[in-house]
Short mmCIF file of C-alpha atoms in Angstrom, two decimals:
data_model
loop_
_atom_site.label_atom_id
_atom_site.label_comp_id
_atom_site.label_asym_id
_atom_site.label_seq_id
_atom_site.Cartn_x
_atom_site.Cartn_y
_atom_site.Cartn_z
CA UNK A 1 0.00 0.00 0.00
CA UNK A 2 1.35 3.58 -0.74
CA UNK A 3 1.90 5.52 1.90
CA UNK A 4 -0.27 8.42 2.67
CA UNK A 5 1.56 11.67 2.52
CA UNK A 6 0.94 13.93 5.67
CA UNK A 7 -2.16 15.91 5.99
CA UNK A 8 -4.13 14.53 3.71
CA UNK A 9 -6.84 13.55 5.28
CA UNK A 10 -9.03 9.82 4.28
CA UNK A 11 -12.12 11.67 2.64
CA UNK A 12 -15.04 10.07 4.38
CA UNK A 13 -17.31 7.53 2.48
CA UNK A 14 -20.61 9.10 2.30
CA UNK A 15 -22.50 6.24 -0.46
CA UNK A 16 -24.29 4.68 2.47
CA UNK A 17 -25.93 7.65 3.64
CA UNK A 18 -26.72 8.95 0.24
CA UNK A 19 -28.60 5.66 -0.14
CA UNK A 20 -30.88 6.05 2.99
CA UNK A 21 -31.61 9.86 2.55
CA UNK A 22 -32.76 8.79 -0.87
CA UNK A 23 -35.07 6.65 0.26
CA UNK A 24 -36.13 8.76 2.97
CA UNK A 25 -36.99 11.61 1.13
CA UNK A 26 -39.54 10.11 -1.18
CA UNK A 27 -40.96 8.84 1.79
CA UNK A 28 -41.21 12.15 3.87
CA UNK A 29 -42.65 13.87 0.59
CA UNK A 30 -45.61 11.74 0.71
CA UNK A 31 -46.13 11.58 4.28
CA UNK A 32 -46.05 15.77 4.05
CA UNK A 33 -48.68 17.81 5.26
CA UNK A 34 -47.91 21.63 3.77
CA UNK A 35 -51.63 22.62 5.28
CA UNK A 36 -52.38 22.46 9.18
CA UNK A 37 -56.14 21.55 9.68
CA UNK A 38 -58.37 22.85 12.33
CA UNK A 39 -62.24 22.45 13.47
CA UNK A 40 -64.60 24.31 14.77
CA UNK A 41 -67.41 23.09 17.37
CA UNK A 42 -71.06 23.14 16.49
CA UNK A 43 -74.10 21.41 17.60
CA UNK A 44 -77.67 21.25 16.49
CA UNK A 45 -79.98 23.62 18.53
CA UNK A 46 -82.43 20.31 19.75
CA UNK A 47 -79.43 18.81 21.16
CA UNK A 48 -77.47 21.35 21.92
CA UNK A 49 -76.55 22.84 25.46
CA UNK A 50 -79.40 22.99 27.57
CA UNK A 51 -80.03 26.47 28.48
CA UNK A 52 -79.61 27.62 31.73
CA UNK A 53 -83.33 27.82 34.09
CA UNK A 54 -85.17 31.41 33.88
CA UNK A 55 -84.24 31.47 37.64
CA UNK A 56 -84.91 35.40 37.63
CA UNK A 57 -87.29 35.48 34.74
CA UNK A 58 -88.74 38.78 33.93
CA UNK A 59 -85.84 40.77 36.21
CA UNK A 60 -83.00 39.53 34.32
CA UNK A 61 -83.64 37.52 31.47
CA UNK A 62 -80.57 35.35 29.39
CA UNK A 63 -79.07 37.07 26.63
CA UNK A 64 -79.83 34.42 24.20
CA UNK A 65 -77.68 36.08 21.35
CA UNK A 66 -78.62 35.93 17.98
CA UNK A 67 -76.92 36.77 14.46
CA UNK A 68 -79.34 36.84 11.61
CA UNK A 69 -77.36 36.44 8.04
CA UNK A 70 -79.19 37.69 5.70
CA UNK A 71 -77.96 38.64 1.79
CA UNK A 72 -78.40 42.41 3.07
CA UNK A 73 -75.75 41.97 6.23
CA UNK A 74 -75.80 41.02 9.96
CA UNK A 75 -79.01 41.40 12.28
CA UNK A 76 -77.88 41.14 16.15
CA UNK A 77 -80.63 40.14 18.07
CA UNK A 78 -80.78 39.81 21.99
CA UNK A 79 -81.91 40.40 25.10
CA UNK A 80 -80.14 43.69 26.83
CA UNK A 81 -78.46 45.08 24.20
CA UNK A 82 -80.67 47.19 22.32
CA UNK A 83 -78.66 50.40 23.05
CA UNK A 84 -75.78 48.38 21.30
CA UNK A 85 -77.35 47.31 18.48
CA UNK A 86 -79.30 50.44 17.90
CA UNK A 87 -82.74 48.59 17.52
CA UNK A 88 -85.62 50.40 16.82
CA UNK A 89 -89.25 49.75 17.20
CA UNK A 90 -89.52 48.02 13.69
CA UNK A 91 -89.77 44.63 13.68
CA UNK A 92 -89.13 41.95 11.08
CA UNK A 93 -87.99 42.64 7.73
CA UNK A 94 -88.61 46.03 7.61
CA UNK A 95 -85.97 47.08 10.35
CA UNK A 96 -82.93 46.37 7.83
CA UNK A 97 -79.59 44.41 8.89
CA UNK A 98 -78.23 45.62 11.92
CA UNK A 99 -74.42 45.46 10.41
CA UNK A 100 -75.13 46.52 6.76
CA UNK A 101 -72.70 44.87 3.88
CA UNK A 102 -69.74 46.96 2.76
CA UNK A 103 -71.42 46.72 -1.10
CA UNK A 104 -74.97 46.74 -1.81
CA UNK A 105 -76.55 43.16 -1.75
CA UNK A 106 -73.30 41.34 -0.38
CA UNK A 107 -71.97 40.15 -3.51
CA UNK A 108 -68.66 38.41 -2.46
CA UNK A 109 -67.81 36.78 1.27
CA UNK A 110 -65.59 39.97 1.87
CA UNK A 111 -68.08 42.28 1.46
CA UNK A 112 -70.01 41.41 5.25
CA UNK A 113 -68.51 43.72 7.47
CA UNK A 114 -67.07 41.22 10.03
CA UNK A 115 -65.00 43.75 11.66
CA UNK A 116 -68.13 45.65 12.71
CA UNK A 117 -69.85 42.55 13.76
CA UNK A 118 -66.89 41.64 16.31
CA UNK A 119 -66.92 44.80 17.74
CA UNK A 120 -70.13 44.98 18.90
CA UNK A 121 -69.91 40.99 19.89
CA UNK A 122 -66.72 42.97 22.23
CA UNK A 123 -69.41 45.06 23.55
CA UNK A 124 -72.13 43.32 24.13
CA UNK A 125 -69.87 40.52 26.11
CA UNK A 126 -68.39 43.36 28.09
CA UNK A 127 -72.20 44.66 29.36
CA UNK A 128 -72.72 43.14 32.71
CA UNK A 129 -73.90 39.92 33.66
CA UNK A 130 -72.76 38.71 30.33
CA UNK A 131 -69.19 37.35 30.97
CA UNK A 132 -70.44 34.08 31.22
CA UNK A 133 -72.15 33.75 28.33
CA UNK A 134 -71.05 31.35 25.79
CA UNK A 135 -73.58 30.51 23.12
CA UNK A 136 -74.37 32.04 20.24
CA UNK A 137 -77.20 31.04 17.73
CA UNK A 138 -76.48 31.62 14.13
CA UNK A 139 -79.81 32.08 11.71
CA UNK A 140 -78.13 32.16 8.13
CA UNK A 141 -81.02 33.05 4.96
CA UNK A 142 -80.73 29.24 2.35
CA UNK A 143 -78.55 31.22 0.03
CA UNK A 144 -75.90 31.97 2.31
CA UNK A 145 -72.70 30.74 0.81
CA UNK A 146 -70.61 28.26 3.67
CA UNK A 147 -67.78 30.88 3.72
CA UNK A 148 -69.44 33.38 5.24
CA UNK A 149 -70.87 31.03 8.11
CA UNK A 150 -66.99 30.24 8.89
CA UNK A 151 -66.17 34.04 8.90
CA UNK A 152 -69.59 35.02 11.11
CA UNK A 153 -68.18 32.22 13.65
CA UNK A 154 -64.49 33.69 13.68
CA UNK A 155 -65.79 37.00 14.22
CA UNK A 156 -67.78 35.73 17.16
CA UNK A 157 -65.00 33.61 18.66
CA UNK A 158 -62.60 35.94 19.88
CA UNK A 159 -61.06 39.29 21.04
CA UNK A 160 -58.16 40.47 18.36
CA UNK A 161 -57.55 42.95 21.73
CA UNK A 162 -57.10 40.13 24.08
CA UNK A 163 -55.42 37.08 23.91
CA UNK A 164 -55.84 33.14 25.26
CA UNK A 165 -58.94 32.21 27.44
CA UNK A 166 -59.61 35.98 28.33
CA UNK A 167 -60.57 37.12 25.06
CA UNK A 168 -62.99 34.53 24.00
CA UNK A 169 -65.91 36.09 23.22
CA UNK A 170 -69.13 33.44 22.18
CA UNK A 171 -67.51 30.05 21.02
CA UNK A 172 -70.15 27.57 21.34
CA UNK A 173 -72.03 27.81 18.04
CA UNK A 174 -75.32 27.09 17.60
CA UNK A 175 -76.88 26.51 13.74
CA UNK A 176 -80.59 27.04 13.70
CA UNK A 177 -82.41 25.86 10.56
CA UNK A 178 -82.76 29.51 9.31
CA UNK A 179 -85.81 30.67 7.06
CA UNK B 1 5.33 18.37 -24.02
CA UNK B 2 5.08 14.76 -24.86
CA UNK B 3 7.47 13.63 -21.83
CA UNK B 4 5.25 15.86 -19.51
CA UNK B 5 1.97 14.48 -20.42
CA UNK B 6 2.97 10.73 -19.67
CA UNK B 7 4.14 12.16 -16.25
CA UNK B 8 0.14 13.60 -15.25
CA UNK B 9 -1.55 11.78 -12.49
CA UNK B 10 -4.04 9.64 -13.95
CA UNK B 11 -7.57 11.32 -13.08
CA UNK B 12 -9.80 10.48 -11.02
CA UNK B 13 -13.68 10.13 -12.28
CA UNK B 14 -14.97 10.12 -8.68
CA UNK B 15 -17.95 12.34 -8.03
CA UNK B 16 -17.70 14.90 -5.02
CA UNK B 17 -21.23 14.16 -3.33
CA UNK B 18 -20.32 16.87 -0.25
CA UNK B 19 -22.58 19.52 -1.94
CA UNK B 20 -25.59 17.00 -2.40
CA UNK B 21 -25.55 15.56 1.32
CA UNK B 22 -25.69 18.98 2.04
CA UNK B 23 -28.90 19.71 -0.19
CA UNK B 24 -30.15 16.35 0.85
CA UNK B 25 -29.83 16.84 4.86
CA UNK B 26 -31.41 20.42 4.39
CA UNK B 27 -34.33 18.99 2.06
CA UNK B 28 -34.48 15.96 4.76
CA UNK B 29 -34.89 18.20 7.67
CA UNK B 30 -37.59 20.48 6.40
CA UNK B 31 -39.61 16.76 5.77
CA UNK B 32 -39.40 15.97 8.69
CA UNK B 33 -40.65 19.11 10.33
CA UNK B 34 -43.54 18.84 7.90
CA UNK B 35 -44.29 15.31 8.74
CA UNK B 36 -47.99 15.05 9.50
CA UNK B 37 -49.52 12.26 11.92
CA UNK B 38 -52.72 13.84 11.80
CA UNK B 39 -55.87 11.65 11.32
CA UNK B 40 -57.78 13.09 8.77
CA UNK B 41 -56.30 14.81 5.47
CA UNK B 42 -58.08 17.30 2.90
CA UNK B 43 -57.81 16.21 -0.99
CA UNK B 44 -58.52 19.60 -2.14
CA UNK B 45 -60.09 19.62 -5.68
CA UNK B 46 -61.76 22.37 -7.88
CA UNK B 47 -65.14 21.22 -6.26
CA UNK B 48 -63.33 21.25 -2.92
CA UNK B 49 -62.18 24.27 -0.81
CA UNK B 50 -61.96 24.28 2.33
CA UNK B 51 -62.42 27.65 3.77
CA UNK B 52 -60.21 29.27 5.87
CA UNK B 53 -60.35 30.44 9.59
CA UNK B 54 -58.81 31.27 12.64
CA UNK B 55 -59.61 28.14 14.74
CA UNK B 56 -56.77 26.60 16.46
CA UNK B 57 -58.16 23.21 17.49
CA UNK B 58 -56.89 20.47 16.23
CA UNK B 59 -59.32 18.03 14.42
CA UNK B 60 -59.91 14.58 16.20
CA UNK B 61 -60.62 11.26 14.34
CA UNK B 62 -64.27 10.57 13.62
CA UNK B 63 -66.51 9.46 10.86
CA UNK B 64 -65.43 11.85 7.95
CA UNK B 65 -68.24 13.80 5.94
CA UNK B 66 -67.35 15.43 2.99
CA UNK B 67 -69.55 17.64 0.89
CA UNK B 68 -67.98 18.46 -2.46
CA UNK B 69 -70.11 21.05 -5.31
CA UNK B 70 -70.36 17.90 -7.18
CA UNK B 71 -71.47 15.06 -4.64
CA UNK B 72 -71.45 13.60 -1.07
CA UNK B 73 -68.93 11.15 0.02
CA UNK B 74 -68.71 9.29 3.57
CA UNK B 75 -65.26 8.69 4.70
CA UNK B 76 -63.95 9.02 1.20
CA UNK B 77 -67.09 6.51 -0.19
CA UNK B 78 -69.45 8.65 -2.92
CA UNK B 79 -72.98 8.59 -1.42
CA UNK B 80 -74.64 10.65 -3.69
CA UNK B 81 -74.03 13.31 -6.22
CA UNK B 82 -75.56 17.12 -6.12
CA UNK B 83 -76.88 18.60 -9.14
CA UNK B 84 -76.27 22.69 -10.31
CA UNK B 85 -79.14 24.34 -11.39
CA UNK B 86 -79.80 27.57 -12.90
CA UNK B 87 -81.88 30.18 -9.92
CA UNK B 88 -85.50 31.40 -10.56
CA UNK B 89 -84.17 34.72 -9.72
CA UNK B 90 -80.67 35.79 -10.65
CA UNK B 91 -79.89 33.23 -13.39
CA UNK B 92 -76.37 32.21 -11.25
CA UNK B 93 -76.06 28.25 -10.79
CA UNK B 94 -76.72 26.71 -7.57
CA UNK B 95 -75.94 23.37 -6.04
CA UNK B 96 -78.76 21.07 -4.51
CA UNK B 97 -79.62 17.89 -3.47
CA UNK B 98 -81.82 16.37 -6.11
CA UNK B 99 -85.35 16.43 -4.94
CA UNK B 100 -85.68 12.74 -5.75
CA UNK B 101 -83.07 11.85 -3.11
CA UNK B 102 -84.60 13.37 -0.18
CA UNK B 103 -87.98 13.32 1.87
CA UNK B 104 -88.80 16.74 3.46
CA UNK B 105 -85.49 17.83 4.35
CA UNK B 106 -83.87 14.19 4.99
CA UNK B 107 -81.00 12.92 2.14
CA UNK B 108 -82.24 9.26 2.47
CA UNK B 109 -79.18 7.84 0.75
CA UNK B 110 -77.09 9.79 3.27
CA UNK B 111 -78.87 8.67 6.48
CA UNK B 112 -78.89 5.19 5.74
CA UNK B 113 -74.55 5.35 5.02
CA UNK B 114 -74.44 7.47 8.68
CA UNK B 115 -76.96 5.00 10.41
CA UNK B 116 -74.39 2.01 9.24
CA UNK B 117 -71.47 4.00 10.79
CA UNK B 118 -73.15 5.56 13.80
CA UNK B 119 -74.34 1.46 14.53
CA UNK B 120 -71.08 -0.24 14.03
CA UNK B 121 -69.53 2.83 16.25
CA UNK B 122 -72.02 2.00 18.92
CA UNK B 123 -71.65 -1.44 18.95
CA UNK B 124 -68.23 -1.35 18.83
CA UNK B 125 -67.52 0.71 21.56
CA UNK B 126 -69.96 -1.23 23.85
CA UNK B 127 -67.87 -4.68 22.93
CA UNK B 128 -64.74 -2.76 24.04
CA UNK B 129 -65.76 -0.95 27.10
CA UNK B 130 -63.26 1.82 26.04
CA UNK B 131 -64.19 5.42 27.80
CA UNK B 132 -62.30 6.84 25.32
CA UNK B 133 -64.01 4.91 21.96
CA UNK B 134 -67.25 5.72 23.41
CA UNK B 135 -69.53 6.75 20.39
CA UNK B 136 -70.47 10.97 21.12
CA UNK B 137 -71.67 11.57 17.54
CA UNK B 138 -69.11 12.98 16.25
CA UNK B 139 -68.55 13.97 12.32
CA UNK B 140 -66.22 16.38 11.00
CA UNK B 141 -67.38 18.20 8.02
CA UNK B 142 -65.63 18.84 5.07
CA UNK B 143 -67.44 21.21 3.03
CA UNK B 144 -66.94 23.57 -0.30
CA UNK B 145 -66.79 27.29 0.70
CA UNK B 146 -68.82 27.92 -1.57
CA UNK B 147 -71.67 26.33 -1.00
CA UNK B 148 -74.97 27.21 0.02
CA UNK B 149 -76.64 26.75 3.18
CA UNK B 150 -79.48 25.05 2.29
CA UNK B 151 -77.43 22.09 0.65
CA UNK B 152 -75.41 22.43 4.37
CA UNK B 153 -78.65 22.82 6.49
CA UNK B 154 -79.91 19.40 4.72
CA UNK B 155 -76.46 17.85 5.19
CA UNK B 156 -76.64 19.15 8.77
CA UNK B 157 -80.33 17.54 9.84
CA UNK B 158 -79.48 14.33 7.92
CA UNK B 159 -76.54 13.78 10.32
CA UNK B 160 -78.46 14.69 13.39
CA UNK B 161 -80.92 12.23 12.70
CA UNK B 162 -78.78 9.31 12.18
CA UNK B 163 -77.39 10.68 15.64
CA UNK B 164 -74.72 12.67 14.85
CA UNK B 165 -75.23 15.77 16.70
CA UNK B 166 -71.85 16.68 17.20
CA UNK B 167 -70.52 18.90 14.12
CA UNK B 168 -66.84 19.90 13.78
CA UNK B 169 -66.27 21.70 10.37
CA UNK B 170 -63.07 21.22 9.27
CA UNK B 171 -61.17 24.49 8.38
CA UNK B 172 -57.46 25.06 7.14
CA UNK B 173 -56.00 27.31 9.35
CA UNK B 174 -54.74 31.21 8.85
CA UNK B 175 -54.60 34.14 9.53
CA UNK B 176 -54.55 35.47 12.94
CA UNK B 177 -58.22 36.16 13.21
CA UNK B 178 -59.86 39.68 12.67
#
């Protein structure tokens, strides 16, 4: 055998691992997941939560919040929060959406104002005897595309202001059969 | 010039492979950080998008519901297939159950495949005696963004009445809310 002159150093044979990493990779590509998946909780209103006993009926009745989707914008019904919601005597359909769409007649997702709806949802959990309140009970019109269900229940779910436990607003979602 | 030539090493055709292990342990790496254990996975297709939302919890095996624009599948099984038709009013299409498939607001076909699943569930959780495989109803929900929610409402009461009363609507996660 030759000998080795100083300093030069045996290189290192690397075919093995070349081998498994080219096996692995293939592998690892399929078992990839480039999309992180989440859910969100919803129940049927028969079987859903039971409300809580009118213990002080008439005095201080449950809020039993309400968002009406309609294709003309958000109406926020409740009990309490009429000076939030600016209701007015009118009833039905001729009172109008209480959170108007950003274009006439709500052509795309984007156009409900989401924004507007969470800020009041901030309010109205901030109003006393509310902070315990969980449930919310969405009332979406047939036509209602799925996307915009998804973005009413994000806008209901938290506080952007606050974060963790704190800042949860209404996240048990109720979806009532609708008109 | 002809005695120096004869006196050249003799070359070596060895490849240097330093630069790929490098690409290869970076590339290998990044796999494995995006290695996925998770239970359920989305195929998404043109008649499937998943919306996306702020939800951070993190979906749970269960029976697996998945409403395309073009049909109904139970854990990746076609159950039925929707139809598009033109609206009365503004001409635009719109996806429905065929009216032959369903009584009242029932998808018969649908009921009958979530009955069968809801049953074996039951009975199999009663031959193990598992508290955690005990059958609670629920279905996670794969559905089109852009569907309406009358085809979802239908969908919705379907499930409920072949006991499934827990919903969990899968979404892909973004954003960092409003």
């Amino acid at each position: 055998m030759a000998k080795k002159r100083l300093g030069e150093a045996e290189e290192l044979n690397l075919v093995p691992i070349m081998n498994l990493v080219t096996i692995l990779i293939p592998f690892l590509l399929m078992a990839a997941q480039f999309i992180s998946l989440a859910v969100i909780d919803s129940t049927l209103p028969a079987i859903g939560p039971p409300q809580p006993a009118d213990q002080q009926e008439d005095e201080d009745p449950p809020l039993s919040l309400s968002i009406l989707i309609t294709d003309e914008g958000f109406t926020v019904k409740g009990n309490g929060i009429d000076d939030i919601v600016g209701a007015t005597e009118e009833e039905g359909e001729d009172a109008g959406p209480t959170i108007p769409c950003t274009v006439q007649g709500c052509p795309t997702p984007d156009a409900y104002n989401t924004e507007e709806l969470n800020r009041m949802l901030v309010e109205i959990k901030a109003l006393p005897g509310n902070d315990e309140e969980e449930n919310v009970i969405l009332v979406p019109e047939p036509k209602i595309p799925y996307e915009v269900l998804v973005l009413t229940m994000d806008a209901s779910r938290n506080d952007p202001a606050r974060k963790g436990d704190e800042g949860l607003l209404f996240p048990f979602v109720v979806i009532a059969g609708g008109a | 010039m002809g005695k120096k030539k004869g006196r050249r090493p003799p070359v070596s055709g060895e490849l240097s492979i330093t630069s790929m292990m490098d690409m290869m342990t970076i590339i290998l790496v990044f796999l494995l950080k995006s290695y996925s254990t998770e239970d359920i996975s989305v195929k998404p297709s043109d008649d499937l998008e998943v919306p996306i939302s702020s939800a951070k919890k993190p979906p749970r095996l269960a029976v697996n519901l998945i409403v395309t624009r073009s049909g109904i599948l139970v854990d990746s099984v076609p159950v039925l297939g929707l139809e598009r038709v033109p609206d009365e009013e503004t001409g635009e299409e719109v996806v429905r159950v065929p009216d032959d498939e369903k009584k009242g607001q029932m998808i018969s076909k649908l009921y009958d495949r979530l009955l069968e699943k809801a049953e074996y569930a039951e009975e199999l959780s009663a031959k193990t005696g598992a508290e955690d495989g005990e059958f609670k109803g629920q279905i996670l929900l794969q559905c089109d963004r852009r569907l309406p929610f009358s085809v979802i409402r239908e969908v919705m009461y379907t499930a409920g009445q072949a006991k499934f009363g827990e919903f969990k609507f899968v979404v892909i996660q973004g954003g960092e809310g409003l």
